[in-house]
XYZ file of C-alpha atoms in Angstrom:
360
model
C -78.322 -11.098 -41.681
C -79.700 -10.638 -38.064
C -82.897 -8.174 -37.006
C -82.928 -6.281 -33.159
C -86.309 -5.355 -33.056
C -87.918 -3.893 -30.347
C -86.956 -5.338 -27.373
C -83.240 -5.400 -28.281
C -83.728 -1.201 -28.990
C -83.966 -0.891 -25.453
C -80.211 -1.718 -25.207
C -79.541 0.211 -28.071
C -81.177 4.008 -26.982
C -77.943 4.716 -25.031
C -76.208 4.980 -28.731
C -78.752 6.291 -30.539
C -81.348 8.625 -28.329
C -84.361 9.466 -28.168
C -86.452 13.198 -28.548
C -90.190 13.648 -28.102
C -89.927 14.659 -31.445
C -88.479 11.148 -33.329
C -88.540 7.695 -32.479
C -85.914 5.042 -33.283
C -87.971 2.540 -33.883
C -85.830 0.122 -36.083
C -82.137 -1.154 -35.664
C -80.904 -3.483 -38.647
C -77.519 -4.880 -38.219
C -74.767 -6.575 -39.991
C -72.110 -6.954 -37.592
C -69.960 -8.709 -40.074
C -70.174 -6.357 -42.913
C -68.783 -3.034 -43.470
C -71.061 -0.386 -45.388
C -69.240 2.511 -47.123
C -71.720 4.176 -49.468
C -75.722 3.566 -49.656
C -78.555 4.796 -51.608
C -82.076 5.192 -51.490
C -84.928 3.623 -54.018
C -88.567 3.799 -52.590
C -88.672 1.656 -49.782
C -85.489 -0.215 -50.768
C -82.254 0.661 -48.893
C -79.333 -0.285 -50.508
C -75.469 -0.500 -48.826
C -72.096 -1.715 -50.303
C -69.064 -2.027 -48.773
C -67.215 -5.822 -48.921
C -70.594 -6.758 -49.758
C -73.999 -5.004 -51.934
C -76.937 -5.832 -48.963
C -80.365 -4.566 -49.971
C -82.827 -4.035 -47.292
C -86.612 -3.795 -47.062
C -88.068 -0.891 -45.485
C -89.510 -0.221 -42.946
C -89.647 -4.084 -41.390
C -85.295 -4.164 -42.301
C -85.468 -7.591 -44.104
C -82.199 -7.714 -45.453
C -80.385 -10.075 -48.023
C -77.658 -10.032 -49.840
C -76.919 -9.041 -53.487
C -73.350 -9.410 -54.445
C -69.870 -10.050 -53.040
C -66.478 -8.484 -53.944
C -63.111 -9.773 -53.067
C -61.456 -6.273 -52.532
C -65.209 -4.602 -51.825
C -66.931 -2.232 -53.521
C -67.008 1.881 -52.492
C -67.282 4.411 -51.350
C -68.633 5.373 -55.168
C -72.150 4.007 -56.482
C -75.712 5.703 -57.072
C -79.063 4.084 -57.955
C -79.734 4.090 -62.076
C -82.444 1.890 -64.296
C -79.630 1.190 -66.592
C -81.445 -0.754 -69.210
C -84.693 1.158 -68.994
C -87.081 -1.880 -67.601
C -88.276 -0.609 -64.614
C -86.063 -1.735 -62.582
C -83.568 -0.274 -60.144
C -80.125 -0.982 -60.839
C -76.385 -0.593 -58.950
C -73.857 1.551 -60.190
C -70.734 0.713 -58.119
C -66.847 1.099 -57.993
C -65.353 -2.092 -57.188
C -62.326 -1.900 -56.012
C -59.033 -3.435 -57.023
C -56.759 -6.233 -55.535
C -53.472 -4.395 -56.945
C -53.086 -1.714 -54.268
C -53.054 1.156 -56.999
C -56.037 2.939 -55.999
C -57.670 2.324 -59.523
C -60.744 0.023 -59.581
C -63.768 -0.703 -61.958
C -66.749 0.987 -62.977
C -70.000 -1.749 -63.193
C -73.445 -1.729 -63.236
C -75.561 -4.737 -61.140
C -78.663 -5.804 -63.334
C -81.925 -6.244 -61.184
C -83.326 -8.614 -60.818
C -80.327 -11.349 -61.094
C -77.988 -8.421 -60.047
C -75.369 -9.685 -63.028
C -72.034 -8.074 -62.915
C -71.145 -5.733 -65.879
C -68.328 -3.519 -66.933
C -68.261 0.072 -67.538
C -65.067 1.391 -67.745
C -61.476 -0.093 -65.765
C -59.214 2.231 -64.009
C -61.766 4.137 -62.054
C -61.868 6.191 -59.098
C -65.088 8.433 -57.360
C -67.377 9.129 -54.894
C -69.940 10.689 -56.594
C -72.292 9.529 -59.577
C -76.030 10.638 -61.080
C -77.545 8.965 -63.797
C -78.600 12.106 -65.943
C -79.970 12.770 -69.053
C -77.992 15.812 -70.699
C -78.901 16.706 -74.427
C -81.031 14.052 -75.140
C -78.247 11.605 -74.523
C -78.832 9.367 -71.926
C -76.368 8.345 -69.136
C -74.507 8.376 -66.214
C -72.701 11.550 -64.727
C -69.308 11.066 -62.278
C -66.360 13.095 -60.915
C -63.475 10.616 -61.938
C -60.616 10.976 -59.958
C -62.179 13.684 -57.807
C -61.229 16.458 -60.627
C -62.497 15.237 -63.733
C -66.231 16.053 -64.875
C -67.208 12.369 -66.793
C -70.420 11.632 -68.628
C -70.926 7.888 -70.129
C -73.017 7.348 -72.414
C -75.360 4.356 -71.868
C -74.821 1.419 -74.542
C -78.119 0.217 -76.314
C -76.643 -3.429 -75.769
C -76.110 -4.816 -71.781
C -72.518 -5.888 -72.542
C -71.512 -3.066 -75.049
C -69.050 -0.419 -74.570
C -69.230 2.995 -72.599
C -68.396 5.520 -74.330
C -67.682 8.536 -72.342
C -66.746 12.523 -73.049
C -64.782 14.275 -70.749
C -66.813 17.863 -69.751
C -64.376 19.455 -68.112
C -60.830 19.038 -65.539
C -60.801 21.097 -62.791
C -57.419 22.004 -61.342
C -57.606 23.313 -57.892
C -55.638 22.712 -54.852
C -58.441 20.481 -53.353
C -60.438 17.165 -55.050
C -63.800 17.808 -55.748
C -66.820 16.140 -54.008
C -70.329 16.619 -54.189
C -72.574 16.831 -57.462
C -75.657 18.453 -58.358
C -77.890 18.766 -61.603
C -80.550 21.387 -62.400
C -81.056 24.504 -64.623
C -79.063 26.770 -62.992
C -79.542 29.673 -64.977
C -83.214 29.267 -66.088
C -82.255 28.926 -70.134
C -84.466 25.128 -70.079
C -81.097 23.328 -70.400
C -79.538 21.373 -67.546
C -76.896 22.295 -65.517
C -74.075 20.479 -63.379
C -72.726 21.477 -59.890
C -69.795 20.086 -59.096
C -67.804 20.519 -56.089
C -67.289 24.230 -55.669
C -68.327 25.249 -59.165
C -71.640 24.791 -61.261
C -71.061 23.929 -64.744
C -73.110 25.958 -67.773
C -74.834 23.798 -69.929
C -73.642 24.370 -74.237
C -76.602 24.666 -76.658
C -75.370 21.352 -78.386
C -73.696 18.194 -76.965
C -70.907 18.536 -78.625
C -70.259 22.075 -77.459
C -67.934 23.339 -74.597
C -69.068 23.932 -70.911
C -68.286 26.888 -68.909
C -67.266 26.697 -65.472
C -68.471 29.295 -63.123
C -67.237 29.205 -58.865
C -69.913 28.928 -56.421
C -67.653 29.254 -53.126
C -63.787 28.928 -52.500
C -63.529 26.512 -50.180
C -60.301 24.735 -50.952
C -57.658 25.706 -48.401
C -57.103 22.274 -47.985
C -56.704 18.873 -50.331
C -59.878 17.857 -49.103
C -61.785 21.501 -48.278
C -63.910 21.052 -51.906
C -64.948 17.705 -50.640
C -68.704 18.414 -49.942
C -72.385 16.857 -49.453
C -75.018 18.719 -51.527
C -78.624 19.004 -51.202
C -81.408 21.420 -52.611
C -83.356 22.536 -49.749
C -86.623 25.331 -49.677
C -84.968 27.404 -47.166
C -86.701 31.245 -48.152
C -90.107 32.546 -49.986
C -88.657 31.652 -53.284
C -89.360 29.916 -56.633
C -86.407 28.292 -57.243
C -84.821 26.063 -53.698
C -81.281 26.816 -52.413
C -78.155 25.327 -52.380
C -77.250 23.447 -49.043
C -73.399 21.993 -49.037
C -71.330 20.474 -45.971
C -67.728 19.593 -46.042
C -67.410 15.904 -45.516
C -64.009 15.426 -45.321
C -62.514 18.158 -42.722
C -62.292 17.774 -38.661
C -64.105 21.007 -37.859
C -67.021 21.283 -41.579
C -68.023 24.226 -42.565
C -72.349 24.080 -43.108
C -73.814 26.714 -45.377
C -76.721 27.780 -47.580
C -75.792 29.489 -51.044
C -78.266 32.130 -52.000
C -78.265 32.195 -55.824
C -77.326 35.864 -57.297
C -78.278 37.341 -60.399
C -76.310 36.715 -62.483
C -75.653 33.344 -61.163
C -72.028 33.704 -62.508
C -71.130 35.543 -59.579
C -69.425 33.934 -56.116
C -73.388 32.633 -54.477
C -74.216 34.671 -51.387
C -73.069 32.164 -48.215
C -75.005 31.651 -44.933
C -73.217 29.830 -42.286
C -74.991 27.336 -40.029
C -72.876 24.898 -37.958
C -71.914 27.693 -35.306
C -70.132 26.271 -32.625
C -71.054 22.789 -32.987
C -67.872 21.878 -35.018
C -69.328 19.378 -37.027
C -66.600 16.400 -37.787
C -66.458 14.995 -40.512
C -70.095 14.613 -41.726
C -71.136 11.771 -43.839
C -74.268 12.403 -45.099
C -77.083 15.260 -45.607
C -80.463 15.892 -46.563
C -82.705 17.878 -46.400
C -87.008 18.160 -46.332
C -89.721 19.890 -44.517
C -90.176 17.381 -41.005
C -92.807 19.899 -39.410
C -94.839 20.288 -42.244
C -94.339 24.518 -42.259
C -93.610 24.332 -45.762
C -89.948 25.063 -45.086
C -87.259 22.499 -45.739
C -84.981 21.656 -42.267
C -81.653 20.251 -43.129
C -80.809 16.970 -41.530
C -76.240 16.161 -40.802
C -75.107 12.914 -39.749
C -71.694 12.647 -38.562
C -69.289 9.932 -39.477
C -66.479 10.204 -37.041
C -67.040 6.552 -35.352
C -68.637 5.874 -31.578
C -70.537 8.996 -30.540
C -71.115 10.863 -33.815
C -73.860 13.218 -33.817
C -76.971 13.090 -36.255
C -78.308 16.901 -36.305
C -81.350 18.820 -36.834
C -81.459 22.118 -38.112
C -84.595 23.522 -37.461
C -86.073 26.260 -40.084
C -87.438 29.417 -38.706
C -88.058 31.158 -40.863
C -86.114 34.047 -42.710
C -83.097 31.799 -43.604
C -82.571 31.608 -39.817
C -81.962 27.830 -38.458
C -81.845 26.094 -34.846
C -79.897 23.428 -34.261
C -80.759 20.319 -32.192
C -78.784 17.121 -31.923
C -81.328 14.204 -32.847
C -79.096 11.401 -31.419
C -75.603 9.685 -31.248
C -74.620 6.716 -33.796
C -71.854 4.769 -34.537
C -71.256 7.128 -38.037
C -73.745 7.331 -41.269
C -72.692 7.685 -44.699
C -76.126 8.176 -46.057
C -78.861 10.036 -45.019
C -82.831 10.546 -46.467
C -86.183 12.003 -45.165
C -89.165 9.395 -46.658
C -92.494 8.645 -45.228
C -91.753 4.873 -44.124
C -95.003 4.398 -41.790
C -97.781 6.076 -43.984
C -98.798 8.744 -42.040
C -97.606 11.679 -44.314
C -94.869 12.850 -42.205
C -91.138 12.318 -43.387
C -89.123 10.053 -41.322
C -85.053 9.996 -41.109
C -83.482 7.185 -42.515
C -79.656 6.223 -42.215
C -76.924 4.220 -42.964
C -73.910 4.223 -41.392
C -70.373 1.210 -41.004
C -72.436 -1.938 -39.726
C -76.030 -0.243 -39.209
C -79.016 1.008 -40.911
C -82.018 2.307 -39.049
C -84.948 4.955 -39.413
C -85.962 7.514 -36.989
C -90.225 8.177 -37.030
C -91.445 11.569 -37.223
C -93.782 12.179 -34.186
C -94.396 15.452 -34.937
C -97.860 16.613 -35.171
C -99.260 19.927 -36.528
């Protein structure tokens, strides 16, 4: 892997900007590799694509972790799998026979060993979760069906897995959530464009309860999710962004009471018809104690990476950061020690961070 540090970022500011208000101060490239998920651990950034890369942040050392003859993605989330300390992979690898299907598997830190979940797979989104006592990892298979595995006590032993709930709607299902939802101590699931009510026992049913109705389209429930402190309120709102669509919608869900009702939505994208965004977060950059919510495009050469200012009064203004070649993750984490939250992304062949100049 190659480093551009700061003499080749001269070259590079025509792609991705500069404000008064952020700095790109690191560009780490792999030319020859193609990222298409990532995930965030600390200061440890790490992408898959045809190949599982782990950089160090925020100096963008970067070696390699695993190979995959048909690649791994875009499916895979962060999880201490056998409980040593140590960040693990959680992956789809994908499969050589052209049928869509490929294999669940955990990568073991520190050797990053190879080992099987489940065969047959298919997702985008997975959380390793702890529901009941039972301890795990959460996943929409197939983009409809709500999947928890239980983890094995043994490396090499068997997931078991229960099936929570199918949901049959005209659109797959992207985007997952999990948090107490309706304040009864147990935890929830959101899921798409429904949240998912936690039973009293494991072995119980869940109830399904819609948060929106976006699904107009086969991919119009495909969404980012984020929990952002948007109002004067105990509990933080619900932030979701299409990710699949050429013209997103970008809203904040107010949560009613009862929460079993269709959530309040506030629009925010305006006229900036955001395509197809490929990552969100969201976190308080100016230090108001509101949370701004942060969009990265992922539409190729010239895709926008977004600020959305909060002003108070669920009101937002928008302001376009920079352009990149596309990001497929996005996080706001202090990488320079100064107590201010930088933006970090990933995005086909790049991975950078953005430092918060800002200054209350």
């Amino acid at each position: 892997m190659r480093r551009l540090g700061a003499l080749a970022l001269a070259g590079a500011a025509g792609l991705f900007g500069q404000t008064p208000d952020f700095n790109y101060v690191a560009f780490l490239s792999a030319p020859e590799a193609t990222m298409r998920g990532a995930a965030l651990a600390g200061r440890q950034l790490y992408t898959w694509g045809d190949r599982v890369l782990i950089w160090e942040l925020p100096e963008g050392r970067a070696r390699r972790l695993a190979e995959s003859r048909a690649g791994f993605g875009p499916g895979g989330c962060v999880a201490d799998v056998n409980q040593d300390g140590q960040p693990d992979l959680v992956l789809l690898e994908r499969s050589t026979s052209g049928n869509g299907l490929g294999r669940l598997v955990w990568l073991e830190a520190p050797s990053w060993r190879k080992h099987l979940i489940d065969s047959g797979a298919d997702f985008r989104d997975c959380l390793p979760a702890t529901l009941d006592g039972r301890r795990g990892l959460l996943l929409i298979h197939r983009y409809a069906q709500l999947r928890f595995y239980l983890a094995p006590e043994a490396r090499d032993g068997p997931w078991p897995y229960r099936e929570l709930y199918s949901i049959y709607t005209p659109s797959r299902q992207g985007g997952l959530l999990v948090a107490d939802i309706d304040g009864d101590g147990r935890k929830d699931i959101v899921a798409g464009n429904y949240w998912l009510r936690s039973p009293e026992r494991f072995d119980l049913s869940w109830r399904l309860f819609a948060i929106n109705l976006w699904m107009e389209t086969p991919d119009a429930s495909m969404s980012l999710m984020a929990w952002a402190r948007i109002l004067e309120q105990a509990s933080p709102e619900l932030v979701i962004c299409q990710s699949e669509t050429e013209e997103a919608r970008l809203a904040w869900f107010s949560r009613p009471a009862p929460p079993t009702e269709l959530w309040p939505e506030h629009r925010l994208e305006g006229d900036l018809k955001l395509h197809r965004p490929g990552a969100l977060a969201a976190g308080d950059l100016d230090g108001d104690g509101r949370d701004e919510i942060v969009v990265g495009e992922r539409a190729g050469a010239g895709s926008r990476l977004i600020v959305f200012w909060n002003r108070g009064g669920g009101t937002f203004r928008s302001k376009t950061l920079a352009q990149t070649g596309g990001l497929a993750g996005l996080w706001l984490a202090d990488l320079d020690g100064d107590g201010h939250r930088d933006i970090v992304g990933a995005g086909p062949a790049t991975a950078g961070w953005w430092r918060n100049q800002l200054r209350k």
